[in-house]
mmCIF file with all atom_site columns, C-alpha atoms in Angstrom:
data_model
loop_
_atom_site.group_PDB
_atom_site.id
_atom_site.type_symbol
_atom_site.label_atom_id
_atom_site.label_alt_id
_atom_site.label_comp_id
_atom_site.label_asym_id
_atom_site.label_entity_id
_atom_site.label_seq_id
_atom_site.pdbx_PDB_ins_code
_atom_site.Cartn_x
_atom_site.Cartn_y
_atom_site.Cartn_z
_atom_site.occupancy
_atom_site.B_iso_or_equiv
_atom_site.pdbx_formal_charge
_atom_site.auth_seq_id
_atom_site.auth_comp_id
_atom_site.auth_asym_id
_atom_site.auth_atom_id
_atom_site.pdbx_PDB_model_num
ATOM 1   C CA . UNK A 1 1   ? 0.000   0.000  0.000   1.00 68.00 ? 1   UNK A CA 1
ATOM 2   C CA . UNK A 1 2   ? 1.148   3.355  -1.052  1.00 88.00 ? 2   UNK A CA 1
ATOM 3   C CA . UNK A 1 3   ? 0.248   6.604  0.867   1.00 92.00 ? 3   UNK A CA 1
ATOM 4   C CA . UNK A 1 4   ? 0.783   10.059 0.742   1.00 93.00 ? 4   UNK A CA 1
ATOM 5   C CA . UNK A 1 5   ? 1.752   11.326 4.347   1.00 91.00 ? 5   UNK A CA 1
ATOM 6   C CA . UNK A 1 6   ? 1.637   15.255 4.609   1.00 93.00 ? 6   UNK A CA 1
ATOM 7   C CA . UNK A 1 7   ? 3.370   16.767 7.946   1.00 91.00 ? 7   UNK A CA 1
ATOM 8   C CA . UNK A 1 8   ? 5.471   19.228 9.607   1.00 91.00 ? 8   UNK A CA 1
ATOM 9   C CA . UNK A 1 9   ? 9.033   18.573 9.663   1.00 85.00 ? 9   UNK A CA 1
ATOM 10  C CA . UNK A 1 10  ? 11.838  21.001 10.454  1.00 74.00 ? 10  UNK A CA 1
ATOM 11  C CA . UNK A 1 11  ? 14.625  21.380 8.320   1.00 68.00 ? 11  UNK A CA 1
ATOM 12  C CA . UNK A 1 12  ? 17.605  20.163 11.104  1.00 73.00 ? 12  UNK A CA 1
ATOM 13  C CA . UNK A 1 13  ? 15.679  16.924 10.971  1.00 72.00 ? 13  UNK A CA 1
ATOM 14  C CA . UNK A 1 14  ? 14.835  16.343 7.594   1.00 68.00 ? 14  UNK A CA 1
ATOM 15  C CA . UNK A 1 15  ? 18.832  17.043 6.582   1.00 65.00 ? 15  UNK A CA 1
ATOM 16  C CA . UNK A 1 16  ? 19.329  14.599 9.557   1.00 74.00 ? 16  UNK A CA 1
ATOM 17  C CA . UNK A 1 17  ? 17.060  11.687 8.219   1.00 75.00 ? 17  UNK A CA 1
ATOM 18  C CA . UNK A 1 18  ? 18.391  12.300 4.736   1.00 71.00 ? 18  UNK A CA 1
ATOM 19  C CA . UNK A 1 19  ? 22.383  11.751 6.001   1.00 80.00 ? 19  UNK A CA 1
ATOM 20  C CA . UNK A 1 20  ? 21.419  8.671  7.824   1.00 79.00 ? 20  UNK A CA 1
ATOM 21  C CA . UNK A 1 21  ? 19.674  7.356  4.635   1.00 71.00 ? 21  UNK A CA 1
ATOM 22  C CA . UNK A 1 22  ? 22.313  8.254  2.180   1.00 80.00 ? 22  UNK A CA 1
ATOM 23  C CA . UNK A 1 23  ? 24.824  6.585  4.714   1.00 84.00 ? 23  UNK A CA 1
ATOM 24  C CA . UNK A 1 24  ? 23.309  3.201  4.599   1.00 80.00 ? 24  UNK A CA 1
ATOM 25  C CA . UNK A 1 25  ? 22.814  3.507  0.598   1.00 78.00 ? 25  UNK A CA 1
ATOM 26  C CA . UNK A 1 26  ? 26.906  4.338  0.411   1.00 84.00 ? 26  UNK A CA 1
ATOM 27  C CA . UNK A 1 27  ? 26.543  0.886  3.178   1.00 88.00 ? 27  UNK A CA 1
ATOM 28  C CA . UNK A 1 28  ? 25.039  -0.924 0.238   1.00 86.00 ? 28  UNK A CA 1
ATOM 29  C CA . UNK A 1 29  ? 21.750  -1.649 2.057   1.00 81.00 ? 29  UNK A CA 1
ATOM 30  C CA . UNK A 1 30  ? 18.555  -2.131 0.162   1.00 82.00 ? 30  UNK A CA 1
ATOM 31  C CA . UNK A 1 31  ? 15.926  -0.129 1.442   1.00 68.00 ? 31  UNK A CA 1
ATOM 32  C CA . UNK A 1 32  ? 12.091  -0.680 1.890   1.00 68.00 ? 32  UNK A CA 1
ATOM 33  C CA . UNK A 1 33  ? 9.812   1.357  -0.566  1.00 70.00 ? 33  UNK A CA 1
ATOM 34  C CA . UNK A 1 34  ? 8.316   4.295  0.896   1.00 71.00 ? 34  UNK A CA 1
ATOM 35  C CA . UNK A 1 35  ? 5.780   6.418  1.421   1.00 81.00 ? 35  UNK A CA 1
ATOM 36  C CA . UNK A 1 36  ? 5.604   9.541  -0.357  1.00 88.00 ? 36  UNK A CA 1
ATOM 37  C CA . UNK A 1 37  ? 6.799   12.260 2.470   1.00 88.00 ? 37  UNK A CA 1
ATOM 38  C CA . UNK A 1 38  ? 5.448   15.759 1.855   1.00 91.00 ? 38  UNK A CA 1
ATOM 39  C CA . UNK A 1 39  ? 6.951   18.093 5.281   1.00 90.00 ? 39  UNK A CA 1
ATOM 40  C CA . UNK A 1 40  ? 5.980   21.722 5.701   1.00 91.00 ? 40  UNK A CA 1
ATOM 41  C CA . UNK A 1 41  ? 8.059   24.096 8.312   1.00 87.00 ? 41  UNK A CA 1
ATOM 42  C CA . UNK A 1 42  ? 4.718   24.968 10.028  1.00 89.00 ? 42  UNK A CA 1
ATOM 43  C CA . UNK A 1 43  ? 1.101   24.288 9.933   1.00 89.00 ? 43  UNK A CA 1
ATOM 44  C CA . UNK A 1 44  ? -0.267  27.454 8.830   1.00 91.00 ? 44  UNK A CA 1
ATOM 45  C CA . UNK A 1 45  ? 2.326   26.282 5.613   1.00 93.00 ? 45  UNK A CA 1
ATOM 46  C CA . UNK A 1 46  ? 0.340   23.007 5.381   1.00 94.00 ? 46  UNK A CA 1
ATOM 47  C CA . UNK A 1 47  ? -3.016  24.512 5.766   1.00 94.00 ? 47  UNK A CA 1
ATOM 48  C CA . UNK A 1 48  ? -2.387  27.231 3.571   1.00 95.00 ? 48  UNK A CA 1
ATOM 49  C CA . UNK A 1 49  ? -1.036  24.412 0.752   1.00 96.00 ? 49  UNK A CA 1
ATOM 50  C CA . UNK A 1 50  ? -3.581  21.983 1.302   1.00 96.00 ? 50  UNK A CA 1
ATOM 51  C CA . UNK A 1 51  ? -7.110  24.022 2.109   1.00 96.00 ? 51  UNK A CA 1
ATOM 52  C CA . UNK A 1 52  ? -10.685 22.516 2.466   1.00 96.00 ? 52  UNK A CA 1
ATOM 53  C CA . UNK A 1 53  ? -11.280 23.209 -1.219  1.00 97.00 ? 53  UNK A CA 1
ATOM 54  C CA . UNK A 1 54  ? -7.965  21.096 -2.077  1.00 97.00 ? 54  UNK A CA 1
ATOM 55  C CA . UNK A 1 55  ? -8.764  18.520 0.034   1.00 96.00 ? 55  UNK A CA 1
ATOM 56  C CA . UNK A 1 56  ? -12.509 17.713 -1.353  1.00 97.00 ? 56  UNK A CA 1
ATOM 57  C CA . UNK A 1 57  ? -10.868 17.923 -4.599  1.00 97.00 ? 57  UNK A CA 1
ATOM 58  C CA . UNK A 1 58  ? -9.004  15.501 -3.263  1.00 96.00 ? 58  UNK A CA 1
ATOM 59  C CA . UNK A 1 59  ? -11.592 13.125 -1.576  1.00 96.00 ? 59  UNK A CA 1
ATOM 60  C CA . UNK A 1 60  ? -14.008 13.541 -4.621  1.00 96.00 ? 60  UNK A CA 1
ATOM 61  C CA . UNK A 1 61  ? -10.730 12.015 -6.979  1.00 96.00 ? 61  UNK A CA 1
ATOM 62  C CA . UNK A 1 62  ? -10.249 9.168  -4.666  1.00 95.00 ? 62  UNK A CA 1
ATOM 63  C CA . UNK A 1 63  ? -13.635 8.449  -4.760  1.00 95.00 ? 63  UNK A CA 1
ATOM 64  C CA . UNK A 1 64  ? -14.821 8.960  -8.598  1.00 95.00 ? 64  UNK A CA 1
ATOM 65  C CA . UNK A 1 65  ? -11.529 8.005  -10.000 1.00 95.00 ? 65  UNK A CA 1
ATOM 66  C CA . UNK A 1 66  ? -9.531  9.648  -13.035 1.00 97.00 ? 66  UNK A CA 1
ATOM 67  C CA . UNK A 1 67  ? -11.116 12.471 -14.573 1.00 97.00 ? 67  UNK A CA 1
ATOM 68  C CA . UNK A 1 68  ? -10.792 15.699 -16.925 1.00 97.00 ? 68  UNK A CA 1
ATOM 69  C CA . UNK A 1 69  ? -10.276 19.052 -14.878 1.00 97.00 ? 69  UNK A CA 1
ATOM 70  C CA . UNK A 1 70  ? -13.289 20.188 -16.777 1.00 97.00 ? 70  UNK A CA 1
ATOM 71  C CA . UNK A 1 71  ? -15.267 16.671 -15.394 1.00 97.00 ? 71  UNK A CA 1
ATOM 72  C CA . UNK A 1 72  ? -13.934 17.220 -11.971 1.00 97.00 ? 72  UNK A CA 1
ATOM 73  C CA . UNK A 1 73  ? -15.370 20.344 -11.593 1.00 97.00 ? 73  UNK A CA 1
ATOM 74  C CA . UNK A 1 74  ? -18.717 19.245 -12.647 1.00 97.00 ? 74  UNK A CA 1
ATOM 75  C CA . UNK A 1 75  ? -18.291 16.759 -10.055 1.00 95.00 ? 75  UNK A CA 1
ATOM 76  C CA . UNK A 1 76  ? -17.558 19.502 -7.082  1.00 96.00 ? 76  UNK A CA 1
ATOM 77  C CA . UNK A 1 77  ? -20.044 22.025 -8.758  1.00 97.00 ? 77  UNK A CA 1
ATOM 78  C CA . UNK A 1 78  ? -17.190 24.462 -8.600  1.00 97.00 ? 78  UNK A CA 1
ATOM 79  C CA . UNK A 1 79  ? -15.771 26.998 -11.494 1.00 97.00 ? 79  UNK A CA 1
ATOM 80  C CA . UNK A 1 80  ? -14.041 25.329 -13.296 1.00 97.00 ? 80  UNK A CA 1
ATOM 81  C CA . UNK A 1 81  ? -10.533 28.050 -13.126 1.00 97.00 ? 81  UNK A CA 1
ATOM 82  C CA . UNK A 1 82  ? -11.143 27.661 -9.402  1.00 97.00 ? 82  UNK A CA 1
ATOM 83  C CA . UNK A 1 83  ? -10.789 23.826 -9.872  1.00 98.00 ? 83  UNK A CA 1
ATOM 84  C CA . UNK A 1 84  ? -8.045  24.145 -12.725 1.00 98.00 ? 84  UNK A CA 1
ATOM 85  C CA . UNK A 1 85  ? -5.984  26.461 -10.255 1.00 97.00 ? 85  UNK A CA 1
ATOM 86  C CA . UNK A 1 86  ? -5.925  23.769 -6.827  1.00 97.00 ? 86  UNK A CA 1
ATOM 87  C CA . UNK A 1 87  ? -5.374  21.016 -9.815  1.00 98.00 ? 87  UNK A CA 1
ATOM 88  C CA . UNK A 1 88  ? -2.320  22.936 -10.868 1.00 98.00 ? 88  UNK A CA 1
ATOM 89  C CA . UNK A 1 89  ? -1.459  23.046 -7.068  1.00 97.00 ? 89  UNK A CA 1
ATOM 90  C CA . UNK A 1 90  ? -1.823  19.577 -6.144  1.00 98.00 ? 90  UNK A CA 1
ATOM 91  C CA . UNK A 1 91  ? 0.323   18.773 -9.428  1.00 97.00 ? 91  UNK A CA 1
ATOM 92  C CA . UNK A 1 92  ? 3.115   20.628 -8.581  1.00 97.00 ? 92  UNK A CA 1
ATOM 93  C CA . UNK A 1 93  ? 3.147   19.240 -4.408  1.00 97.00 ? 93  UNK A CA 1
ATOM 94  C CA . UNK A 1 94  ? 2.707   15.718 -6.181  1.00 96.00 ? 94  UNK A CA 1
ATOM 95  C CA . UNK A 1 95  ? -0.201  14.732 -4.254  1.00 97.00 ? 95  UNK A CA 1
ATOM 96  C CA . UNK A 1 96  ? -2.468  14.012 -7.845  1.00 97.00 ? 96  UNK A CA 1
ATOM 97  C CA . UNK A 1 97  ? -1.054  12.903 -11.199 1.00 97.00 ? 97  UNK A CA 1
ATOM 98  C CA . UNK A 1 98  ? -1.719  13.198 -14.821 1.00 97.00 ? 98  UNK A CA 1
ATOM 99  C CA . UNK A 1 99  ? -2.287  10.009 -16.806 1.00 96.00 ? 99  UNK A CA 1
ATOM 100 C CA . UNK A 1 100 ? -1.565  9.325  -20.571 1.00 96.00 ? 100 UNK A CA 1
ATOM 101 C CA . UNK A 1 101 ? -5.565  10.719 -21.669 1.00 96.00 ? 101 UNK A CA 1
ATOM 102 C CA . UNK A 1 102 ? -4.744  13.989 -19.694 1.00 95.00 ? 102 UNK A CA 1
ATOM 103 C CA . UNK A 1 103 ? -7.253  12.745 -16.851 1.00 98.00 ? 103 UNK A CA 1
ATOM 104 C CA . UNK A 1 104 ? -6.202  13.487 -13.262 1.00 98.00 ? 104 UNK A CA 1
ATOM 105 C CA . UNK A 1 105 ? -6.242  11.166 -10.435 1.00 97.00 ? 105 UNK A CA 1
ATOM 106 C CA . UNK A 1 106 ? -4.630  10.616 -6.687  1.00 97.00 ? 106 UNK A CA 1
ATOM 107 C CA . UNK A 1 107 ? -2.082  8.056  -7.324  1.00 95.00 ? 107 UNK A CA 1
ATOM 108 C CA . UNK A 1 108 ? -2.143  6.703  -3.827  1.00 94.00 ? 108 UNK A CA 1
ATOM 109 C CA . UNK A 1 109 ? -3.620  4.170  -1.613  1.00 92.00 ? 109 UNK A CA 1
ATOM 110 C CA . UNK A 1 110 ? -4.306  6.546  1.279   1.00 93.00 ? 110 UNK A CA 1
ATOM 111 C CA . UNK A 1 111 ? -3.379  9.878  2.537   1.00 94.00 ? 111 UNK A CA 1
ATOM 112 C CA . UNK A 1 112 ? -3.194  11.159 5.509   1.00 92.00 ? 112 UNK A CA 1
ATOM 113 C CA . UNK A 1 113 ? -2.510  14.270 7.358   1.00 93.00 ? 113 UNK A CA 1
ATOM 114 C CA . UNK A 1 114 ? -0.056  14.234 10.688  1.00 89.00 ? 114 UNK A CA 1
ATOM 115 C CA . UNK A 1 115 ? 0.339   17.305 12.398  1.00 87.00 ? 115 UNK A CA 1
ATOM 116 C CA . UNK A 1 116 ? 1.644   17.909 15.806  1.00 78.00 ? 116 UNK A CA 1
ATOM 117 C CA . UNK A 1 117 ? 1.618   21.193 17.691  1.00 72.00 ? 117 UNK A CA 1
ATOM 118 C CA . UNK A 1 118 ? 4.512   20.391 18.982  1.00 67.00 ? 118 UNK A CA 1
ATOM 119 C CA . UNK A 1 119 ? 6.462   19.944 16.173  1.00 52.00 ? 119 UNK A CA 1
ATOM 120 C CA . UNK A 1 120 ? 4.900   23.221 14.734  1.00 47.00 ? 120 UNK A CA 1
ATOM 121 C CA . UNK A 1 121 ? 5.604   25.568 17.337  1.00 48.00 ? 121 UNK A CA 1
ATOM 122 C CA . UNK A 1 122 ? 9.505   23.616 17.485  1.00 46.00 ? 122 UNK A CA 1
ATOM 123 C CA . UNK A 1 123 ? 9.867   24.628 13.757  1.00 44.00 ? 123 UNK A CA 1
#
């Protein structure tokens, strides 16, 4: 199963993680597939990135499968240039994909949302 996991991470910590992991590459160890990791410094970053609108759009994908932009917004009953624009969004964050016919879809299993106050108000 493949999921999306969106979250707060500072920057100390991501560097940190991404030493260790090149380290046991140089090592010659085989690592485990992974989840896609998408990290924001803070949560108002997150929220701002992925907002209600984004995240029906989102939902409504999962659920109706791959669509056109133009279908999509049918779907959400929303202008379509409002649609085309968090389409555009999600794109470019990698959280929904493009197949060969142009259609867009969520190319993962799950995803999920982690965020820690903690963690925020430490970034």
């Amino acid at each position: 199963m493949t999921k999306a996991i969106i979250g707060i991470a500072n920057f100390k910590d991501t560097h940190n993680e991404l030493l260790d992991i090149a380290a046991r590459l140089d090592s010659g160890e085989r690592l485990p597939d992974a989840d896609y990791q998408l990290n924001f410094a803070t949560a108002s970053q997150l929220f701002s990135e992925i907002t209600p609108k984004r995240l029906e759009l989102l939902d409504a994908l999962k659920r109706t499968g791959p669509q056109s932009v133009y279908r999509l917004a049918k779907t959400l009953r929303r202008n379509y240039s409002n649609v085309h624009s968090s389409v555009v969004g999600l794109l470019g964050l990698g959280l929904i994909a493009k197949d060969a016919n142009d259609k867009v879809y969520v190319p993962w299993d799950d995803v999920e949302i982690h965020v820690s106050l903690s963690r925020s108000i430490a970034a």
